[in-house]
Structures are given as C-alpha cells and as structure tokens.
mmCIF file of C-alpha atoms in Angstrom:
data_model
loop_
_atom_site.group_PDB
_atom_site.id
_atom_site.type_symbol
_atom_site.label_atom_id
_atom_site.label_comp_id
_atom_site.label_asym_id
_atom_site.label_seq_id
_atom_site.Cartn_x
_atom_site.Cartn_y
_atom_site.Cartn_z
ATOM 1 C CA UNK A 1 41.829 191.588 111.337
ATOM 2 C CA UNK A 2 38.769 193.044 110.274
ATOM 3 C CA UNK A 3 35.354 192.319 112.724
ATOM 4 C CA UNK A 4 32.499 189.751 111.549
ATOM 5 C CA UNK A 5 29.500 190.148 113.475
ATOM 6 C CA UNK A 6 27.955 187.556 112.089
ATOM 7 C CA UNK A 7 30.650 184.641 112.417
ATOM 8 C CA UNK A 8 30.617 186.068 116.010
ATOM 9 C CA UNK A 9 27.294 185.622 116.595
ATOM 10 C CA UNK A 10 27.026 181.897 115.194
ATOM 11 C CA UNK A 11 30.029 181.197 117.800
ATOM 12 C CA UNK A 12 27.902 182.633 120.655
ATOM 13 C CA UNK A 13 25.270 180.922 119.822
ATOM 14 C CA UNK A 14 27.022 177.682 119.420
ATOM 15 C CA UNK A 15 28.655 178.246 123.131
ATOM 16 C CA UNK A 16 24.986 178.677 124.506
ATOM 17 C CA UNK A 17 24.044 175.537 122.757
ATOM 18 C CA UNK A 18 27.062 173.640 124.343
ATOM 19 C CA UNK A 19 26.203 175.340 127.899
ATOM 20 C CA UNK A 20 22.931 173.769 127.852
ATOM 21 C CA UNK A 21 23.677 170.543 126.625
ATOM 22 C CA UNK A 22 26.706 170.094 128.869
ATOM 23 C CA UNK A 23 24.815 168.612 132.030
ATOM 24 C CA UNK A 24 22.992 165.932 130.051
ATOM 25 C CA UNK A 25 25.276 163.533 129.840
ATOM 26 C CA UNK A 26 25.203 163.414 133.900
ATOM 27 C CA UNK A 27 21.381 161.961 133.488
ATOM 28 C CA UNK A 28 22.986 158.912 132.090
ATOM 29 C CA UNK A 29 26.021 158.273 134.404
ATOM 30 C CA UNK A 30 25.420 154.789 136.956
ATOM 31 C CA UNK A 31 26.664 153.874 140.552
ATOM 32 C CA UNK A 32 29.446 157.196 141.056
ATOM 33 C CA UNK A 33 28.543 159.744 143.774
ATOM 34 C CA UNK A 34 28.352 162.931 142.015
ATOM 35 C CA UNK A 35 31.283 164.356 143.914
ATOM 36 C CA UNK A 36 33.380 161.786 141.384
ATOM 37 C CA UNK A 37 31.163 162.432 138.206
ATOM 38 C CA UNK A 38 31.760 166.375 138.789
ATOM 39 C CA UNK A 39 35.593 165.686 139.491
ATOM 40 C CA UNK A 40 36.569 163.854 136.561
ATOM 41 C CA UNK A 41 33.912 166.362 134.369
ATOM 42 C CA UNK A 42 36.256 169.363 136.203
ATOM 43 C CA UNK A 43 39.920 168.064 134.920
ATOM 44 C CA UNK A 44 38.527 167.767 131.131
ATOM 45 C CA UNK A 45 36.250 171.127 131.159
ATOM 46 C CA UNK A 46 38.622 173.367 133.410
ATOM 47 C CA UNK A 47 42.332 171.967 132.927
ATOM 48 C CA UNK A 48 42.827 169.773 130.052
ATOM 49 C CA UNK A 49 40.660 171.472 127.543
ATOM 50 C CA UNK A 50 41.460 175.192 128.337
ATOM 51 C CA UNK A 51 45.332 174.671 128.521
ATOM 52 C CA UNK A 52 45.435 172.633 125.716
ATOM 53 C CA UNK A 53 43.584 174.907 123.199
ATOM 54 C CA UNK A 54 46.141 177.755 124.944
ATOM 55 C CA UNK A 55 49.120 175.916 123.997
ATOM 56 C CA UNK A 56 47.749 174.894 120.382
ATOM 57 C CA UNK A 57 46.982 178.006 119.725
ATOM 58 C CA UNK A 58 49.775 180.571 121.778
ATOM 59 C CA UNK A 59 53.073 180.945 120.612
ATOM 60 C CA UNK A 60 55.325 180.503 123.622
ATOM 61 C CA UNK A 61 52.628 180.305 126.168
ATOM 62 C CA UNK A 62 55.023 180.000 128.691
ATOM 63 C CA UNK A 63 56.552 183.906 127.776
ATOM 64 C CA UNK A 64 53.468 184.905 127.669
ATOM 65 C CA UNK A 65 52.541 184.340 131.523
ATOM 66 C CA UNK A 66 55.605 185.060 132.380
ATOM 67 C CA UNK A 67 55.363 188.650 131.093
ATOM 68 C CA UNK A 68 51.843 189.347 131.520
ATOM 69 C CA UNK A 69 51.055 191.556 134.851
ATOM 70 C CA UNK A 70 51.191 190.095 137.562
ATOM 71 C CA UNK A 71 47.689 191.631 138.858
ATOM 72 C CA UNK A 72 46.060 190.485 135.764
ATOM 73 C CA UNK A 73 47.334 186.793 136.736
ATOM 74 C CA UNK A 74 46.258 187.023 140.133
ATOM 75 C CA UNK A 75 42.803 188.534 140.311
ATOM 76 C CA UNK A 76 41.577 186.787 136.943
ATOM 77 C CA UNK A 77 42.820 183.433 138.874
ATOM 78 C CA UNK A 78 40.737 184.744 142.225
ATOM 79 C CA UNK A 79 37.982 185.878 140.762
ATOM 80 C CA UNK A 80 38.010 182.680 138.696
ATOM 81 C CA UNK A 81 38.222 180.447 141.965
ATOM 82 C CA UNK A 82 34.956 182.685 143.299
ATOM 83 C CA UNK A 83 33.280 181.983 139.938
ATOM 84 C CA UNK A 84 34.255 178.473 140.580
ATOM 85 C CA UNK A 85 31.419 178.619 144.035
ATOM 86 C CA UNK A 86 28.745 179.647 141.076
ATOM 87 C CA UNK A 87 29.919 176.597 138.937
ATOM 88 C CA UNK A 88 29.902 174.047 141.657
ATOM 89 C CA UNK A 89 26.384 175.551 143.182
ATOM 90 C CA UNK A 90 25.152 175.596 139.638
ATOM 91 C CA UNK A 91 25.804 172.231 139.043
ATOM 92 C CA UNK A 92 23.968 171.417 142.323
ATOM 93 C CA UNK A 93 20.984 173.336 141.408
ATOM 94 C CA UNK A 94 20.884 171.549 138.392
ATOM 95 C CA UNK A 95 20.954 168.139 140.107
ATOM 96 C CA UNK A 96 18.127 169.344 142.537
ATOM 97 C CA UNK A 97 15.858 171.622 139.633
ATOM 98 C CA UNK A 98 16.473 169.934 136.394
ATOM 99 C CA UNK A 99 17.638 171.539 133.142
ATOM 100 C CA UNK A 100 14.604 173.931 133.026
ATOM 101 C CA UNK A 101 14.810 175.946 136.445
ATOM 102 C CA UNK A 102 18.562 174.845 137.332
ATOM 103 C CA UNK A 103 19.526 176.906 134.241
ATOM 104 C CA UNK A 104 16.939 179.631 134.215
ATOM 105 C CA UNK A 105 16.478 181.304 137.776
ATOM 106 C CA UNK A 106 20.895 181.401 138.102
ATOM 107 C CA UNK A 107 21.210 182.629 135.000
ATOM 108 C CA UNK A 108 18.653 185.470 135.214
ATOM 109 C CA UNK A 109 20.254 186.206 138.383
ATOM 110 C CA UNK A 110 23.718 186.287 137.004
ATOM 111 C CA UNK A 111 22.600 188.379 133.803
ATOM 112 C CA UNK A 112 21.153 191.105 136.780
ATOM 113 C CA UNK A 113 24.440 191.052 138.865
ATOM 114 C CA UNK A 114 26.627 191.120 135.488
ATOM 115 C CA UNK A 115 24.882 194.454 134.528
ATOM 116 C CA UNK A 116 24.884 195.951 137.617
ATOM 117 C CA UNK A 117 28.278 195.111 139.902
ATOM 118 C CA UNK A 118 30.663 196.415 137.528
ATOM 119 C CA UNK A 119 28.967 200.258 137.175
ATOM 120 C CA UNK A 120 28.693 200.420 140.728
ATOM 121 C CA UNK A 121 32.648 198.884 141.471
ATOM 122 C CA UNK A 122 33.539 201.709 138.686
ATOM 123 C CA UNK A 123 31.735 204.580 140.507
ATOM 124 C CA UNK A 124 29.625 205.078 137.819
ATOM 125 C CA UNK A 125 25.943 203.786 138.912
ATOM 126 C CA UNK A 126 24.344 207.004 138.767
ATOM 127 C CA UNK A 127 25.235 207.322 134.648
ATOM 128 C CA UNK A 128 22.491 204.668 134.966
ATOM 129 C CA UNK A 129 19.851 206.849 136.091
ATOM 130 C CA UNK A 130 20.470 209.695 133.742
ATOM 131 C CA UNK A 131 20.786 208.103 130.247
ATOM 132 C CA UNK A 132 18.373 206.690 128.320
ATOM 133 C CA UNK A 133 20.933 203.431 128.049
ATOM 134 C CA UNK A 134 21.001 203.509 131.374
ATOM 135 C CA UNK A 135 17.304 203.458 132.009
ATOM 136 C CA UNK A 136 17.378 200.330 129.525
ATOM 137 C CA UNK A 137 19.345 198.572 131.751
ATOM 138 C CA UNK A 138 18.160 198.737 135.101
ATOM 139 C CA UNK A 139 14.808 197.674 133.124
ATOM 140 C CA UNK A 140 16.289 194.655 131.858
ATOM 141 C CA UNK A 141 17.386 193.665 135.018
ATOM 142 C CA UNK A 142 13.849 194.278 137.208
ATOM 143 C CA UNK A 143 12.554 192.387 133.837
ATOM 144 C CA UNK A 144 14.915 189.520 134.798
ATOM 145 C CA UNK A 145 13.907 189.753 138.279
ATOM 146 C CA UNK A 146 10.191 189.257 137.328
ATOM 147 C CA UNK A 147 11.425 186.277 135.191
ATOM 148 C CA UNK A 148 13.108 184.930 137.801
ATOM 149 C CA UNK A 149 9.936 185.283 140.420
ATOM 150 C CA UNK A 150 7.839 183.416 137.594
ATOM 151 C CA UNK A 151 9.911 180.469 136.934
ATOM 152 C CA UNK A 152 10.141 180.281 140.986
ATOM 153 C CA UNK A 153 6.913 180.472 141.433
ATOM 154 C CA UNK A 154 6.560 177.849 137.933
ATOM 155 C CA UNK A 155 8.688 175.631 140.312
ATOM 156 C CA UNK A 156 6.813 175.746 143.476
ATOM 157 C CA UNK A 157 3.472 174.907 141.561
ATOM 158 C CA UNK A 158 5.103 171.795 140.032
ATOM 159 C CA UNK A 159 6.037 171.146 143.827
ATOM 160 C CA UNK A 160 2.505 171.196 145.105
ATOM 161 C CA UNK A 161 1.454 169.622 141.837
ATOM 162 C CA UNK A 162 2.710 166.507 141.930
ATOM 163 C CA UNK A 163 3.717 163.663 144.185
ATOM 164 C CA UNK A 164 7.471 162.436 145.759
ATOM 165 C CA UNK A 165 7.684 160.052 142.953
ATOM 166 C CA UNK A 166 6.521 161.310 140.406
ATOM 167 C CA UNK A 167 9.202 164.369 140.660
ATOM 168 C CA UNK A 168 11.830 161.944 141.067
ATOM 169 C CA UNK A 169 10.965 160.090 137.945
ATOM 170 C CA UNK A 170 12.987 162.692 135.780
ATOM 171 C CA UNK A 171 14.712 164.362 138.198
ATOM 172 C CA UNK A 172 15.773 161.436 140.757
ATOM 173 C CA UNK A 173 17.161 163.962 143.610
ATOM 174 C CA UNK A 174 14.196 167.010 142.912
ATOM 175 C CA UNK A 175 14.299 169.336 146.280
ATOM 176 C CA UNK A 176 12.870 172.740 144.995
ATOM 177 C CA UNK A 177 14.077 174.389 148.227
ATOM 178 C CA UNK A 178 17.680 173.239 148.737
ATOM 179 C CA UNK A 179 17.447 173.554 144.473
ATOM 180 C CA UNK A 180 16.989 177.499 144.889
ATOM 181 C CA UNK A 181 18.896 178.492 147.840
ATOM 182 C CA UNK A 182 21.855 177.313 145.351
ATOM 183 C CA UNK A 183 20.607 178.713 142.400
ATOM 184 C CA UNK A 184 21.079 182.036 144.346
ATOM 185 C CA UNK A 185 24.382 181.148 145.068
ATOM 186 C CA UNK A 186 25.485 180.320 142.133
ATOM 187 C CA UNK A 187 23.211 183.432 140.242
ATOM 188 C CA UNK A 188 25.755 185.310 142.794
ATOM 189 C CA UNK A 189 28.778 183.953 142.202
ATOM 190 C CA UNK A 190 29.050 183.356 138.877
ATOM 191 C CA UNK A 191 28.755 186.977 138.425
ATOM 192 C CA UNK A 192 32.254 187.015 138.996
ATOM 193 C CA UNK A 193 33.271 185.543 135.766
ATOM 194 C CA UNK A 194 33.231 189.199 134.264
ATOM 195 C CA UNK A 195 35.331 190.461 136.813
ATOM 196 C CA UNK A 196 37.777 187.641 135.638
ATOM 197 C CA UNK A 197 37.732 188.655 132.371
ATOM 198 C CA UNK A 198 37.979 192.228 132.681
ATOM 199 C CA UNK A 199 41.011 191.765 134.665
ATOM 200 C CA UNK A 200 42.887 189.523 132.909
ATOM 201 C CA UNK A 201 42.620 191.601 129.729
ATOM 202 C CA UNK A 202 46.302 191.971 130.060
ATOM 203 C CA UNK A 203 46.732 188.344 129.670
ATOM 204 C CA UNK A 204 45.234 188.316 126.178
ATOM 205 C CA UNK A 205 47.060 191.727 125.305
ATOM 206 C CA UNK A 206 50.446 189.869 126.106
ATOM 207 C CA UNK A 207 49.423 186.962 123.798
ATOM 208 C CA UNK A 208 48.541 189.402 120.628
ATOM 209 C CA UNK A 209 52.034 190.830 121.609
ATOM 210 C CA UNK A 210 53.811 187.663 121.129
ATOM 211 C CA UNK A 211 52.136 186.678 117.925
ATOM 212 C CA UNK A 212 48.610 184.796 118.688
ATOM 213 C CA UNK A 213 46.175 185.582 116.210
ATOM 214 C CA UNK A 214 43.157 187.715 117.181
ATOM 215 C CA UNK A 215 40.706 185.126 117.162
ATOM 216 C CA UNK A 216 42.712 182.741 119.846
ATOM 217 C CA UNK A 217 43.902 186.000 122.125
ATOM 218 C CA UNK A 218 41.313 185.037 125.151
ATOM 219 C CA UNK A 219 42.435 181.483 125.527
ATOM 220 C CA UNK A 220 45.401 181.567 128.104
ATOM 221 C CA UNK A 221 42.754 184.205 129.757
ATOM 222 C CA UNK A 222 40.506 181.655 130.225
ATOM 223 C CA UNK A 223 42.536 178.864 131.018
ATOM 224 C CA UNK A 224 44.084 181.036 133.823
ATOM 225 C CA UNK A 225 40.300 181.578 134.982
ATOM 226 C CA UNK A 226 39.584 178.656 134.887
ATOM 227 C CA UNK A 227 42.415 177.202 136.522
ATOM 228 C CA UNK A 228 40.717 179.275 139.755
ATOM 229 C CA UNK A 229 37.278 177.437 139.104
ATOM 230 C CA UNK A 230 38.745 174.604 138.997
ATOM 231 C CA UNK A 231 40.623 175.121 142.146
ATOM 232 C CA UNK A 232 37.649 175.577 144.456
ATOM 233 C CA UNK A 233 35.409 172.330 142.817
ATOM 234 C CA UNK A 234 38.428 169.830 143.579
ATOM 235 C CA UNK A 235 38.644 171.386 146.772
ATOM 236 C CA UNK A 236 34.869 170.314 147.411
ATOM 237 C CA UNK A 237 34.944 167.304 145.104
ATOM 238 C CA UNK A 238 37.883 166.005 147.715
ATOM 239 C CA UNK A 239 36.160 166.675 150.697
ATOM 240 C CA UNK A 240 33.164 165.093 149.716
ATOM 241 C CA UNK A 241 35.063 162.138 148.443
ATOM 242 C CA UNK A 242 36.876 161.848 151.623
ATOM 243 C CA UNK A 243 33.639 162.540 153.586
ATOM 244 C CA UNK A 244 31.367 159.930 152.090
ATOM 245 C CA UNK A 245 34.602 157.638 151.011
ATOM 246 C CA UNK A 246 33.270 157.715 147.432
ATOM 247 C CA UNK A 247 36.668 157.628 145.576
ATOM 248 C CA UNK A 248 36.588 154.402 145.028
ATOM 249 C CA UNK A 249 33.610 154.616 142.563
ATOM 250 C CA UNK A 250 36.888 155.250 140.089
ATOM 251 C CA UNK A 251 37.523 151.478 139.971
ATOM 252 C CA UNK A 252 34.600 149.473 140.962
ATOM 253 C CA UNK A 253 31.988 147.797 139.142
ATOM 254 C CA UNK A 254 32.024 146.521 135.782
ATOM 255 C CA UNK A 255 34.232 147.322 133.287
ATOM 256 C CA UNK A 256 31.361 148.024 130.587
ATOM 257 C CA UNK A 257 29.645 150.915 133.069
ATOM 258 C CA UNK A 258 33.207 152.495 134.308
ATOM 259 C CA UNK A 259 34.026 153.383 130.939
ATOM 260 C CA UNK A 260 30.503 154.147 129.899
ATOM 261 C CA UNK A 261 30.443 156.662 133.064
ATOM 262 C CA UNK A 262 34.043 158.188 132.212
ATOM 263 C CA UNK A 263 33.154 158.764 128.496
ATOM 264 C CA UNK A 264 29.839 160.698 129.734
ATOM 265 C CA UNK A 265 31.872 162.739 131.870
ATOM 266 C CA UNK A 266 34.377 163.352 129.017
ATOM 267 C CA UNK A 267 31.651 164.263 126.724
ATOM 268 C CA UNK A 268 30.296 166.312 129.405
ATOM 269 C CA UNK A 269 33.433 168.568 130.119
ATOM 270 C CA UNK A 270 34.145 168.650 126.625
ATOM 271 C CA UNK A 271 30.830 170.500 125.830
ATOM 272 C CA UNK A 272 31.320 173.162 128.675
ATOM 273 C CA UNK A 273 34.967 173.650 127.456
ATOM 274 C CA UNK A 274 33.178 174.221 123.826
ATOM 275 C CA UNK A 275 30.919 177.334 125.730
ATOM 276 C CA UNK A 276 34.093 178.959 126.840
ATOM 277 C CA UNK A 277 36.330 177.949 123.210
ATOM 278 C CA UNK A 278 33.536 179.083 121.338
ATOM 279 C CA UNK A 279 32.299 182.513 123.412
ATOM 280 C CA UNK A 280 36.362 183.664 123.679
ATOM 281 C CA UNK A 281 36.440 184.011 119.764
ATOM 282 C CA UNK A 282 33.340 184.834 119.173
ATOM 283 C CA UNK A 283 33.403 187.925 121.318
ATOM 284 C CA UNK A 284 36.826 188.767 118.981
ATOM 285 C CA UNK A 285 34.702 189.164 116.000
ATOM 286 C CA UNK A 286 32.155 191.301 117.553
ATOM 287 C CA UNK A 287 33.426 194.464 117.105
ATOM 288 C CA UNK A 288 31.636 197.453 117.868
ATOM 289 C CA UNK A 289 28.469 195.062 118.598
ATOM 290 C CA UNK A 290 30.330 193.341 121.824
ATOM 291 C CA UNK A 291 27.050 194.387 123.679
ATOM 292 C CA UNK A 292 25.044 191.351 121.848
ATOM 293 C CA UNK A 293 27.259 188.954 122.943
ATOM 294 C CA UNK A 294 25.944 188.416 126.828
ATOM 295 C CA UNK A 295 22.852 188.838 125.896
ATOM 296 C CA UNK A 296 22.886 185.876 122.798
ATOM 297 C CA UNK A 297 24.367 183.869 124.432
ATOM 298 C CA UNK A 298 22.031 184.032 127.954
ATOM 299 C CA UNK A 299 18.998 183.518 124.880
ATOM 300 C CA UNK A 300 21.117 180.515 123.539
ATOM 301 C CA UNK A 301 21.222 178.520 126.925
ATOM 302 C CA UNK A 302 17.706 179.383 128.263
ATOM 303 C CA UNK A 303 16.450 177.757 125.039
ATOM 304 C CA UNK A 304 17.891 174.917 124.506
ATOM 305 C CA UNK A 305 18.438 174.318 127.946
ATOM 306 C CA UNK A 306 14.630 173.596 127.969
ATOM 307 C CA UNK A 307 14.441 171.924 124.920
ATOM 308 C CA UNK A 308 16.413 169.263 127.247
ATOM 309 C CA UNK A 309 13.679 169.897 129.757
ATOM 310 C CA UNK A 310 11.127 168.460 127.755
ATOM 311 C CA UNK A 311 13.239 165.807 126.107
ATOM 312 C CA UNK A 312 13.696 164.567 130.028
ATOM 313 C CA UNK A 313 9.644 165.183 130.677
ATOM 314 C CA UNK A 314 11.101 167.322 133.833
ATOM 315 C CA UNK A 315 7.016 169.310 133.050
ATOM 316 C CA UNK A 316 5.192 165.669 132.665
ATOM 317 C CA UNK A 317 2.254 165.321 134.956
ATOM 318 C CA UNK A 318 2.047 169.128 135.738
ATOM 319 C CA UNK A 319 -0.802 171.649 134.858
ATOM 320 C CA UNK A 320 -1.231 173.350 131.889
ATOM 321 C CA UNK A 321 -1.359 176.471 134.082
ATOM 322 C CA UNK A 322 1.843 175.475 135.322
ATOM 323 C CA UNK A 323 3.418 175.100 132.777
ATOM 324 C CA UNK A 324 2.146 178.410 131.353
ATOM 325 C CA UNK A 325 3.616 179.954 134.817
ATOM 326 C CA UNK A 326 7.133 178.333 133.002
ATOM 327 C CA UNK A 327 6.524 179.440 129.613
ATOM 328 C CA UNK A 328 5.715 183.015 130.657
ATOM 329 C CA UNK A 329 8.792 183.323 132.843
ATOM 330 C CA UNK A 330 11.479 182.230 130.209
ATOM 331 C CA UNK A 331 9.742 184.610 127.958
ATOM 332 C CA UNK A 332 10.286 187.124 130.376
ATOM 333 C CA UNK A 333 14.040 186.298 131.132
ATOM 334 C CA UNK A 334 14.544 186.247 127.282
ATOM 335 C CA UNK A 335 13.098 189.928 126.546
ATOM 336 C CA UNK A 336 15.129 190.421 129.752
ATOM 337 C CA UNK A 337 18.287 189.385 127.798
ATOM 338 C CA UNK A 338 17.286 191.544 124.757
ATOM 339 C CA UNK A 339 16.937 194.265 126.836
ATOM 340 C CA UNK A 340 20.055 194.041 128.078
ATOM 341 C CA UNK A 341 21.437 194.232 124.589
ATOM 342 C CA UNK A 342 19.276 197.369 123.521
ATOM 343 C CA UNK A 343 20.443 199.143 126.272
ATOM 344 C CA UNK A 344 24.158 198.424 125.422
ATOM 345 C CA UNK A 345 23.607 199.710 122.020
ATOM 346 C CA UNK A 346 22.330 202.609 123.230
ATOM 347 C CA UNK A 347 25.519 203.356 125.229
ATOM 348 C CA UNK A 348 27.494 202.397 122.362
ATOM 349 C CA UNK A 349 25.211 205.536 120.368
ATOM 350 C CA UNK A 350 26.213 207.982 122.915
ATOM 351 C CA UNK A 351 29.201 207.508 123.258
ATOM 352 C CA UNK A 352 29.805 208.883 119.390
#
C-alpha cells in the first residue's frame, strides 16, 4: 500500500491531541484515592483497548504470537513493563505539576533520551559528531535541555509566587519538588517505549505475514507493550490499595458519583488508548518521512496540553514574567522537537 504523509500526519497529530487531553478527566473524579482512579484508567487504556483493536483488526491473533520470535515477545513486554515506571511517574507528576509542567519537563526529557540511547546502545554515537544530521541532533537535544531548565525554573517562580492555597486551587495536591523528581523519572523511563517498539518489530512483521493490513500491523505490538506497562502500574496500584485500604472506594458512596467517577476513568483510558491507536497507523503511512513523526507528535501534546493549562487557570495569580519564563520554555522545547525532525531528514539525505 502506497505511503500518505499527510493522512499520517493528521493521525499523529490526533494521538498528541488525545495524549494531552487524557489526564483531564482525572480533575473531575470525587472521593477515590488515585491509586483506584489510575487502576480502573490502566485496564481500559492498557488491556481492554489495545487487545481489542488487535483482535478486530488481526487475523488469527492467536497464530500470530504464537509464531512471532520469542525475543521480540519478551523484550517488547520488558521494556514495556520499564516504560510502564515512566507512565505511572508521569501520571504522578501530573497530579503534583498540572497539565502545563507535568507534560512539558518529562516529555522534553524523554524526546533527549529517545534521540540519544538508541545511537549509543547501537555503537554508533560518534556518527553523531561527524555528520551534519548528527550535529542537528545533539542540538535539538541541549535545545530541549534549555527548555526543560526554563519551564523548571517557570515552575519554581510560580512556587515563590504564590501562596499554599492559592496553588492548590487548580492543582489541589501542587508539590513542585516531589512534582520534578518524578518528572525525571518518568522523562527516564519512558524512554524505553522505543526500545519496545524497535524490538517487537517482529511482532508486526508476523501480523503482515498472516494477512493484517498495513495500516493495523503495530497493534498486537502495542498491546504486547502495553501489556508490560500495565503490569508494573497494577503492581503499584495494588500495593497502594492494600497500603492505604482504598479498594473499597469501588463500591462506596452514592450511586450517582460511582458511575460518574468510572465513566471519567473510562473516558480517560479511552483517550490514551486513542494516542497509541492513532500514532501505530499513522507512523504506517509515513513513509520515507518516519522522522516527523516523534517530533509532531511531542509538538501535538506540548500544545494542547497547555491549552488545558489555561482552561484549569494552573498560571492564575502568577507574574507576567512568569509566565513569560513558561511561554519561552515551551517555545524552546517545540523548536527542540523541530529540530529533532530536521536532523532526521538530514540522515534520511545521506543516506541516498
């Protein structure tokens, strides 16, 4: 099937816009600990949606596991479960930063680790240094840095700025500190979802074998990835249940808020699931232009994660210096991300 760059770009896009809109519906959820919110939000995003679209849309899923490599299975499954530590800390960071910071300081972080784990796993760091593609990149990524430093610094103004309440008043638990200690964590970690995908190319290889169409080929990838993710947020979920003996939030109160607080969560898993539907076949349309892919859809989420921001007044009551600190540093982290995407179409010039 021939490439459309274009149809794969409005997918991309459509997965960033999903990505940032997912945590919203959390703002809105009454009387669960957010060990139960996150739990129920898990089993829709990470289990039912991704194996569901896989068996929709793979003939004779089941074959297809069973004759895809076994490597492929296993390491797209582990390095799933150690994307699943960036999810869960990301999810954290957005409870503690808001929309605004809790999507822009991990995600700068991830975009810098993306670029620069997998040439220096391959043995092939130095090509960095000694093409002008190269060059590109390591730019982009001490651009995303600088982003990154802003929007920090952004946050610690807005600290200083204004008082315990009136943080709390959009974000109820704000704690800049603890907020990025796990955006680092989860900048880290979620790294690891390209190592997933890499790996697990097999997987989607085994699926065009059997008769999948091109555009549905990454979704028993996924689901296997995110099968690991999901693995190591119940594990958490669980022990914080068990810990604060929160698990009976499932039944209790009335009947009018449970259902209001499990449709929330079902909205809320069903727009992540949409980010990873969406990205999987847009990135099959992409042809030759696969390097504008990351880089659109890092733009996508930055944007309208803040467009959230503001809808939640998670800026009200700050500076206008601060919130020129802000502005300046998603600027930076979205030149960062176009960056990123000039250098990879420089690569993609050399290599012909």
């Amino acid at each position: 099937m021939p490439s459309d760059p274009l149809q794969g770009l409005a997918l991309i896009t459509l997965a960033g816009i999903a990505t940032a809109c997912f945590y919203a519906p959390f703002k809105r959820v009454r009387g669960w600990a957010w060990e139960v919110s996150w739990m129920i939000f898990g089993i829709i995003s990470w289990i039912i949606g991704p194996w569901l679209a896989a068996w929709l849309t793979v003939p004779n899923l089941g074959e297809v596991l069973a004759t895809a490599p076994r490597r492929a299975l296993v390491l797209s499954f582990v390095f799933g479960a150690m994307w699943g530590i960036g999810s869960l800390t990301n999810g954290l960071a957005l409870r503690y930063l808001g929309l605004s910071l809790g999507w822009a300081i991990p995600l700068g972080l991830c975009a810098a680790l993306g670029t620069l784990l997998p040439p220096a796993v391959a043995g092939t760091f130095n090509e960095l240094l000694t093409t002008n593609s190269g060059r590109m990149t390591l730019a982009s990524v001490v651009a995303g840095l600088i982003g990154i430093a802003i929007c920090a610094q952004a946050g610690a103004m807005k600290d200083r700025e204004l008082s315990t309440e009136e943080k709390r008043e959009s974000i109820s638990e704000f704690n800049l500190v603890r907020g990025l200690w796990l955006s680092l964590v989860a900048g880290v970690m979620s790294a690891c979802m390209a190592f997933g995908i890499v790996e697990g190319k097999p997987i989607a290889a085994a699926a065009l074998d059997h008769g999948t169409h091109e555009l549905w080929q990454n979704t028993p990838l996924f689901a296997v990835i995110l099968l690991g993710g999901f693995a190591t947020n119940a594990a958490w979920c669980i022990t914080l249940a068990v810990r604060n003996r929160s698990a009976g939030n499932l039944v209790a109160g009335p009947a009018s808020q449970l259902t209001l607080n499990y449709l929330l969560c079902v909205i809320a898993g069903s727009l992540w699931f949409m980010q990873s539907l969406f990205y999987g076949m847009g990135e099959t349309q992409m042809g030759r232009h696969r390097f504008a892919g990351w880089s659109v859809l890092m733009v996508s989420i930055i944007v309208f994660s803040n467009l959230w921001g503001l809808a939640f007044r998670e800026w009200s009551g700050t500076s206008r210096t601060t919130k020129s600190w802000l502005a300046t540093g998603l600027a930076v982290l979205v030149l960062s991300a176009l960056m990123t995407s000039y250098g990879s179409y420089l690569a993609s010039r050399e290599s012909y």
